[in-house]
Short mmCIF file of C-alpha atoms and ligand atoms in Angstrom, two decimals:
data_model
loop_
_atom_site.label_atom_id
_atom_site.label_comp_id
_atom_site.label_asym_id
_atom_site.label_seq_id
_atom_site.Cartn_x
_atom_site.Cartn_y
_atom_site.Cartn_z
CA UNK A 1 117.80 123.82 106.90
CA UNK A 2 115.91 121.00 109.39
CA UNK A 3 112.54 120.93 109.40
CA UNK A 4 110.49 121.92 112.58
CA UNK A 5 108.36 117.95 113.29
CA UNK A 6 104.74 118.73 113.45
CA UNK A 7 104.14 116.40 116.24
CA UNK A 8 100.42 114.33 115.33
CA UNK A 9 100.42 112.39 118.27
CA UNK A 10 100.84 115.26 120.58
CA UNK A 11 98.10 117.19 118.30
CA UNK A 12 95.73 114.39 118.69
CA UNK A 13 96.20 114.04 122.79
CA UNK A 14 94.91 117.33 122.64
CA UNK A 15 92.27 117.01 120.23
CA UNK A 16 91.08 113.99 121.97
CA UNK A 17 90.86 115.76 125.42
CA UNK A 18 88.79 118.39 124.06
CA UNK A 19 86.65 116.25 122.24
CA UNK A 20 86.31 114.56 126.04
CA UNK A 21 85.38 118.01 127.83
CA UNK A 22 82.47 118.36 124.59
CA UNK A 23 81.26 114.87 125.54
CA UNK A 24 81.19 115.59 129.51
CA UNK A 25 79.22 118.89 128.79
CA UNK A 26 76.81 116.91 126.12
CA UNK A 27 76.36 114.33 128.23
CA UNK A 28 75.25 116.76 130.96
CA UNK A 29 72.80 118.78 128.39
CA UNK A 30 71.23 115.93 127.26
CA UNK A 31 71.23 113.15 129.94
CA UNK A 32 73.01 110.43 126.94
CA UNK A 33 76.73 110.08 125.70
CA UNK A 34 76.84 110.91 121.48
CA UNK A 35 77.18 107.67 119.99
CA UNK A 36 79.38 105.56 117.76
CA UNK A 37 78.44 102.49 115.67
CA UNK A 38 81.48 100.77 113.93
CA UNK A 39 80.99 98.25 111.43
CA UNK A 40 83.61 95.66 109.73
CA UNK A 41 82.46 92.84 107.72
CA UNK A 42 85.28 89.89 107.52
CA UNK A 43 88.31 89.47 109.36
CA UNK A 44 91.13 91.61 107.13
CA UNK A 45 93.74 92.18 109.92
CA UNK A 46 94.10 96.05 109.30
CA UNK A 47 90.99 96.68 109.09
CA UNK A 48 90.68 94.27 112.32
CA UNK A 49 92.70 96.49 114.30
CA UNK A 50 91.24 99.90 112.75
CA UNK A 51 88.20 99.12 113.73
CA UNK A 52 89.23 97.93 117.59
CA UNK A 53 91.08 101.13 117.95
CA UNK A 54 88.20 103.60 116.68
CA UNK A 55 85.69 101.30 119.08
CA UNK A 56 88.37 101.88 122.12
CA UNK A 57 89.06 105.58 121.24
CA UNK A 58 84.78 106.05 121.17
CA UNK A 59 84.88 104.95 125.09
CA UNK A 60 87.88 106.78 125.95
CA UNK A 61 85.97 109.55 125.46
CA UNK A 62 83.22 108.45 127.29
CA UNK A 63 81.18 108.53 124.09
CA UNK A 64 78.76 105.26 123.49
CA UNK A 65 80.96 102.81 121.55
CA UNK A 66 79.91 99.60 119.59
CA UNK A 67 81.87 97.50 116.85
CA UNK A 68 79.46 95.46 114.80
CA UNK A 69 81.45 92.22 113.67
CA UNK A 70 79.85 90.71 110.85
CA UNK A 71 81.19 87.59 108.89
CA UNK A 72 82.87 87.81 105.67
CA UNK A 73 79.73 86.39 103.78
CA UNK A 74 77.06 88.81 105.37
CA UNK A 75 74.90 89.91 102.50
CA UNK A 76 74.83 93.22 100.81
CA UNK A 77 71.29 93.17 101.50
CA UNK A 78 71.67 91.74 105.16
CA UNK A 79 74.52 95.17 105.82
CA UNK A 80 71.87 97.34 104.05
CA UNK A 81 69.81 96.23 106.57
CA UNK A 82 71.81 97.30 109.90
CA UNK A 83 72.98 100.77 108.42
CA UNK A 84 69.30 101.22 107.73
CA UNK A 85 68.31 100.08 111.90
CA UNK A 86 71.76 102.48 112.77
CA UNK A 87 70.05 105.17 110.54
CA UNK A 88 66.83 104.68 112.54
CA UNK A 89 68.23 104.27 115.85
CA UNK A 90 68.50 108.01 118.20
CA UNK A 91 71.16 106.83 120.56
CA UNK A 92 73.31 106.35 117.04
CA UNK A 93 75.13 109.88 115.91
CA UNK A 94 78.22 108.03 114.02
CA UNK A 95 78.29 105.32 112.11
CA UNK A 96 81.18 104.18 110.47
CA UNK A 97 81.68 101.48 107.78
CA UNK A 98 85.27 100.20 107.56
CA UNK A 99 86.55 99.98 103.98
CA UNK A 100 87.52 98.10 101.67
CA UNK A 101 84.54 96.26 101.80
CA UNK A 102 84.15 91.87 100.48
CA UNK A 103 84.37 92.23 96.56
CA UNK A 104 80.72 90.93 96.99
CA UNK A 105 79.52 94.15 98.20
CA UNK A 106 78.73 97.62 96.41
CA UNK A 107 81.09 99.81 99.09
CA UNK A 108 79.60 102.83 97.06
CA UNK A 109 75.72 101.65 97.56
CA UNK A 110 76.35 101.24 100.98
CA UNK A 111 78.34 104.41 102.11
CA UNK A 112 75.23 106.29 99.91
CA UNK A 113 73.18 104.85 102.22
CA UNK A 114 74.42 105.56 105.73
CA UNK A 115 72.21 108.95 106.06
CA UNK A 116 74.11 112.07 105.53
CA UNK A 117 74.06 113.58 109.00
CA UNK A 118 75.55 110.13 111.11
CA UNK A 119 78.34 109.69 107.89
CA UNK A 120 80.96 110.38 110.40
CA UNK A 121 83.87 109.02 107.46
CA UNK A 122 82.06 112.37 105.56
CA UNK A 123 82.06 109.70 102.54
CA UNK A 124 78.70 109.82 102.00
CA UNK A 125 78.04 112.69 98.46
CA UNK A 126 76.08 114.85 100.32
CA UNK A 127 78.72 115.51 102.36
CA UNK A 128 81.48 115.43 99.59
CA UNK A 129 79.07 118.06 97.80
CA UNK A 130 78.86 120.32 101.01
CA UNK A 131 82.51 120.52 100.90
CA UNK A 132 82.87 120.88 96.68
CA UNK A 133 80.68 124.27 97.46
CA UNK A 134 82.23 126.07 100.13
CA UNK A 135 79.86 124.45 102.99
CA UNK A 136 82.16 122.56 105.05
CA UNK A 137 80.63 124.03 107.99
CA UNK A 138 77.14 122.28 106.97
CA UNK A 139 79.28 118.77 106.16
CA UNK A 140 80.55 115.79 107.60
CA UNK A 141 84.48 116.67 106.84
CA UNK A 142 86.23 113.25 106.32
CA UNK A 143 88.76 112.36 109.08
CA UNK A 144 92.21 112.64 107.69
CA UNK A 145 91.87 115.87 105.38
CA UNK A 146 90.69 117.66 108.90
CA UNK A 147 94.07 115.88 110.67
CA UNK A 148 95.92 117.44 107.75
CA UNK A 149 94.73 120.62 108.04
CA UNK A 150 95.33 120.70 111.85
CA UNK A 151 98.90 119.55 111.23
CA UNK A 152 99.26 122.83 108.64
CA UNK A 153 97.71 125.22 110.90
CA UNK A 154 99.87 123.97 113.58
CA UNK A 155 102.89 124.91 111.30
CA UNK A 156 101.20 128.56 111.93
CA UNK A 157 102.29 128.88 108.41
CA UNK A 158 99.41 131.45 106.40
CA UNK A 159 97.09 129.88 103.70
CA UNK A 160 96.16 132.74 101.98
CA UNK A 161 97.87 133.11 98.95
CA UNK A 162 100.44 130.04 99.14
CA UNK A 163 100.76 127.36 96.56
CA UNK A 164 99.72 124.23 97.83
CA UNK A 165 100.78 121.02 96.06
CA UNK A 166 98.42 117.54 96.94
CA UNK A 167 100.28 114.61 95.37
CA UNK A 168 96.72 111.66 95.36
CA UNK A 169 93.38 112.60 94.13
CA UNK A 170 91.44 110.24 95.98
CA UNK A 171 88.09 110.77 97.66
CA UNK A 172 89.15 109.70 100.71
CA UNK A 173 92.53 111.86 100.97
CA UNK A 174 93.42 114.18 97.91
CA UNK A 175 89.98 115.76 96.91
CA UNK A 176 88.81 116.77 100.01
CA UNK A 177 92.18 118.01 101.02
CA UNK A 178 92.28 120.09 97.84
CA UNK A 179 88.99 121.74 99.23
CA UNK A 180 90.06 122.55 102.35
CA UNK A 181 92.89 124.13 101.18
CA UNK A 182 91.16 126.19 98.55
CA UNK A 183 88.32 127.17 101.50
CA UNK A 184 91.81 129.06 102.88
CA UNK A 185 92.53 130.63 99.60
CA UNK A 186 95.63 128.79 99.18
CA UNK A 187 96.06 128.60 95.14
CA UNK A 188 95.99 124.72 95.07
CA UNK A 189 97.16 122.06 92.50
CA UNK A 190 96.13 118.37 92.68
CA UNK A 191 98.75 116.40 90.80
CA UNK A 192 98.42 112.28 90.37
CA UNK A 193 99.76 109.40 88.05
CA UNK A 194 99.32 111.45 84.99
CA UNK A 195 100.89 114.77 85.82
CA UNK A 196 103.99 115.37 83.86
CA UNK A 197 106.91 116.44 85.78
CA UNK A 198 106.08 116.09 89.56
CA UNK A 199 109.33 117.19 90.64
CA UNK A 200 108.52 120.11 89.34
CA UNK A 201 105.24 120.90 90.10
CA UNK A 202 106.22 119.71 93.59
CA UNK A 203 108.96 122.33 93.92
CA UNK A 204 106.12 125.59 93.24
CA UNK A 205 104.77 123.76 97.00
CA UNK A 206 104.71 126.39 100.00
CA UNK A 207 102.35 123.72 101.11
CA UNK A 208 102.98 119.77 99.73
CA UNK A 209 100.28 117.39 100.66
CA UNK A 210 101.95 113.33 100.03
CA UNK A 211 98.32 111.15 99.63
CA UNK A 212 99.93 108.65 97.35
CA UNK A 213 100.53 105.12 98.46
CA UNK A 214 103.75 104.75 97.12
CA UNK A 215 106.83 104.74 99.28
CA UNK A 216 109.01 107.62 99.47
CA UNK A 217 108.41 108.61 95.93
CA UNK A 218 108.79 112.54 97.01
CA UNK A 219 112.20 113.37 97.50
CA UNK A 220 114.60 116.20 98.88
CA UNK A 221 115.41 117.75 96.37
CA UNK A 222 111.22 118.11 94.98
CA UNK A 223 110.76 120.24 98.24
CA UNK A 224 110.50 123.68 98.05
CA UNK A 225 113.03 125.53 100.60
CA UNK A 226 111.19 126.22 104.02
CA UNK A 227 107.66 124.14 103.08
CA UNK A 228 105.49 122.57 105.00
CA UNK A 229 105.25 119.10 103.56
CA UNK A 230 102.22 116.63 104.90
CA UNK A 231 103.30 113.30 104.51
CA UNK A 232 99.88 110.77 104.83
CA UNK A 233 100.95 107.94 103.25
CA UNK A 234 101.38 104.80 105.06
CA UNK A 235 103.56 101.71 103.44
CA UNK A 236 104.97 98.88 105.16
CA UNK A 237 108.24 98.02 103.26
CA UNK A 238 111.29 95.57 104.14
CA UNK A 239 113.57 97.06 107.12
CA UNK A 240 117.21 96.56 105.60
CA UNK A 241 118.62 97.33 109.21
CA UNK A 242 116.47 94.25 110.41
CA UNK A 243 116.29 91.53 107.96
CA UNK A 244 113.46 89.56 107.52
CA UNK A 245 111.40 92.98 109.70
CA UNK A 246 109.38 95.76 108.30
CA UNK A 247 109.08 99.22 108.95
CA UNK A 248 105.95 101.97 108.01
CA UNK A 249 107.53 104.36 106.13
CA UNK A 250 105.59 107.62 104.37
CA UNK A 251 105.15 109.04 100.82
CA UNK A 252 108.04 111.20 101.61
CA UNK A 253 111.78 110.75 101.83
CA UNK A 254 111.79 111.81 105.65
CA UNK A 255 115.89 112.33 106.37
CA UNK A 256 116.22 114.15 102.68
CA UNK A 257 113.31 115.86 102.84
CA UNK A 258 113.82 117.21 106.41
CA UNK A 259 116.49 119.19 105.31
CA UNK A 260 114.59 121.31 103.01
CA UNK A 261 111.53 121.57 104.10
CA UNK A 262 110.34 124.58 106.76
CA UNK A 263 108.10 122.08 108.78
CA UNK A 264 107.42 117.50 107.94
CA UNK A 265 105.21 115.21 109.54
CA UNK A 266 106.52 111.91 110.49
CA UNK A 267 105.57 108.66 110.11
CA UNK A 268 104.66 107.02 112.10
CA UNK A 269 103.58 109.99 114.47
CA UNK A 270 102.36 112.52 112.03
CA UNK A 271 98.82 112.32 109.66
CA UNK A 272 98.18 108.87 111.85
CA UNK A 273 97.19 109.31 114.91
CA UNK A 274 94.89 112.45 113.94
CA UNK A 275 92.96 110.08 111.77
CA UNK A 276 90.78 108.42 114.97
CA UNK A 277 90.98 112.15 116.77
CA UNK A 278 89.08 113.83 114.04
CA UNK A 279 86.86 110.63 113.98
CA UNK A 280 85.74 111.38 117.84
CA UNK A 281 85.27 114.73 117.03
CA UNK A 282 82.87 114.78 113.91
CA UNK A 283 80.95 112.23 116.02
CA UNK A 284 80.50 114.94 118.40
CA UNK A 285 79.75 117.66 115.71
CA UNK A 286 77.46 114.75 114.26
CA UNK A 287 75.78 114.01 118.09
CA UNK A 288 75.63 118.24 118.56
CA UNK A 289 74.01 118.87 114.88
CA UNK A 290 71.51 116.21 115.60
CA UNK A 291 70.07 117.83 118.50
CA UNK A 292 69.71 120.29 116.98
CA UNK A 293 68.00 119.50 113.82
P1 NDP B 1 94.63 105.86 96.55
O1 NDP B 1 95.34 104.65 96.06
O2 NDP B 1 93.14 105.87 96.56
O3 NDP B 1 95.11 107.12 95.69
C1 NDP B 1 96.47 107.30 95.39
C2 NDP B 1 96.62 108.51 94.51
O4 NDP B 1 98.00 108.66 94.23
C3 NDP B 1 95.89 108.41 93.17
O5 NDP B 1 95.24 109.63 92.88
C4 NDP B 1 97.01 108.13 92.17
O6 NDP B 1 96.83 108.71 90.91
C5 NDP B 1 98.19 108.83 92.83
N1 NDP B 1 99.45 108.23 92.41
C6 NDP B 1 99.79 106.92 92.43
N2 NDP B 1 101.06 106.77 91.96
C7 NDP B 1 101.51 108.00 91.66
C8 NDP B 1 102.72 108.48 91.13
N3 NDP B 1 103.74 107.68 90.85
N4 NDP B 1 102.84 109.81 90.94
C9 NDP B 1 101.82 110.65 91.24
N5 NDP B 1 100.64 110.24 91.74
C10 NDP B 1 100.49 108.93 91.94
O7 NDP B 1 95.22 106.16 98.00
P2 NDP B 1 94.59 106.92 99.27
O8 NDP B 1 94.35 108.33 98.94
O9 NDP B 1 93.53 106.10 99.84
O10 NDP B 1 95.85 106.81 100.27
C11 NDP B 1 97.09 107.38 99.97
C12 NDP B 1 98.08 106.99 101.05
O11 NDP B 1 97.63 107.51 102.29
C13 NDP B 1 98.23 105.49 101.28
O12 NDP B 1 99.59 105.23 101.66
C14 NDP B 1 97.32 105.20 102.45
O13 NDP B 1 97.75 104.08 103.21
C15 NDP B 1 97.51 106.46 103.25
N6 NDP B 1 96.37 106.79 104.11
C16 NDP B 1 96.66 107.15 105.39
C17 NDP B 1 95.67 107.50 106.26
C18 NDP B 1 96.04 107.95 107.61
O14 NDP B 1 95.23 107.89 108.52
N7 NDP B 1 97.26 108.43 107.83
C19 NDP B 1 94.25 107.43 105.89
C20 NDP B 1 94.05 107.13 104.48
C21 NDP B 1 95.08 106.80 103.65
P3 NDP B 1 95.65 108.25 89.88
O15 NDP B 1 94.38 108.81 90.44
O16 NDP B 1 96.06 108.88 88.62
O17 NDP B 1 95.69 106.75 89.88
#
């Protein structure tokens, strides 16, 4: 078997130009584009270009886009301080904190206190607690769980009833994914460093979700004949084709797993791009609920 490609960056054109018509017809209701405030503190180069890209993908939209560059040694109290004047501020729906945060700051203080309905990164608990009871239409829904989910319904591949596998139980990726799944009454399992046998709890997958970190640590012969196998990981290893180069490669190991697996993501090309998509579009969701409050 070869695996259909579900294509993200063709998903997330089209996410994007819907997210554009909502913003057009917002902008026309209420007389102001939904905003979205983006703040890094420090200069780490990913999280450098992240933040660009998100600020860029904000005005693309036509949505009111702003990246707040603060040094590397702004205070915990001083960043308190501008998510507090975002909170406060009506022309802000989104804000957005990049993480990982200077060592010197609580990231967990500060994400509790961007307020619930502008917590675009759906980080904030509030949000995380929506989801954990069944209330993701009242929440925030973090960015690349919802890209996931697009990517499976894509697949057109029922939920109901399937086994879905999420390799990572982070807050971020793996716990929320879990959710969503389990909102579609897929039976779900949420397997990490300490679960015995992943091969084979891998291989029940009708649906295997890759949040890991860890490069191509799922293989072929883990993947369940005809899945549909969600690769988000992101790792930058050495390019043996190209000496001295890197490469991104995923949590998956693309060319064995391809031939198992039903449908794959790529990477790059897959989980990526939807990322900023779903960003643009809970800002709008944010920007709508707002008005509406
Ligand atoms: P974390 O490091 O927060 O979590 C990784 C998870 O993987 C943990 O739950 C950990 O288990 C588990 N794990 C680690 N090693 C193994 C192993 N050998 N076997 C089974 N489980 C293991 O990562 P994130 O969730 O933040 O990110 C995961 C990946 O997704 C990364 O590559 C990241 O770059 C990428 N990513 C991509 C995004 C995108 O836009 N495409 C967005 C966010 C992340 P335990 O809890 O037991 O330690």
């Amino acid at each position: 078997m070869t695996a259909r490609i579900l294509n993200g960056k063709e998903l997330a054109e089209t996410v994007r130009a819907e997210v554009k018509a909502g913003v057009s017809a917002f902008v026309a209701l209420r007389g102001r584009a939904p905003g979205l405030d983006v703040v890094i503190v420090g200069e780490d180069p990913a999280s450098v270009v992240y933040t660009r890209n998100k600020e860029k993908a904000a005005l693309e939209v036509g949505m009111r886009g702003k990246l707040h560059k603060l040094a590397g040694d702004t205070t915990e109290v001083d960043l308190l301080a501008l998510v507090a004047q975002l909170n406060a501020d009506p022309h802000v729906d989104g804000i957005l904190v990049q993480l990982p945060l200077p060592s010197h700051i609580d990231a967990e203080k500060v994400t509790r206190a961007i307020a619930p309905h502008k917590d675009v990164d759906g980080f904030h608990p509030t949000n995380a607690g929506l989801l954990a009871i069944g209330r993701a239409d009242k929440a925030l829904v973090p960015c690349t769980p919802r890209g996931c989910m697009k990517l499976i319904a894509l697949s057109g591949v029922p939920l109901a009833g399937a086994r879905a596998v999420i390799v990572g139980r982070s807050n971020i990726v793996g716990k929320p994914v879990a959710q969503l799944l389990l909102a579609q009454s897929a039976t779900v399992t949420i397997a990490h460093s300490r679960t015995r046998d992943l091969p084979a709890v891998c291989r029940e997958a009708d649906v295997l979700v890759a949040a890991v970190g860890r490069p191509e640590l799922v293989r072929g012969d883990w993947i369940k004949p005809g899945a549909v196998v969600i690769d988000v990981g992101i790792n930058r290893v050495d390019d043996p084709q190209n000496p001295g180069k890197t490469r991104l490669v995923g949590d998956v190991a693309f060319a064995e797993a391809s031939q198992h697996a039903g449908f794959i993501t790529p990477v790059p090309g897959g989980v990526g791009p939807l990322t900023i998509a779903c960003l643009l579009e809970n800002t709008l969701l944010a920007a709508r609920a707002r008005v509406e409050i």
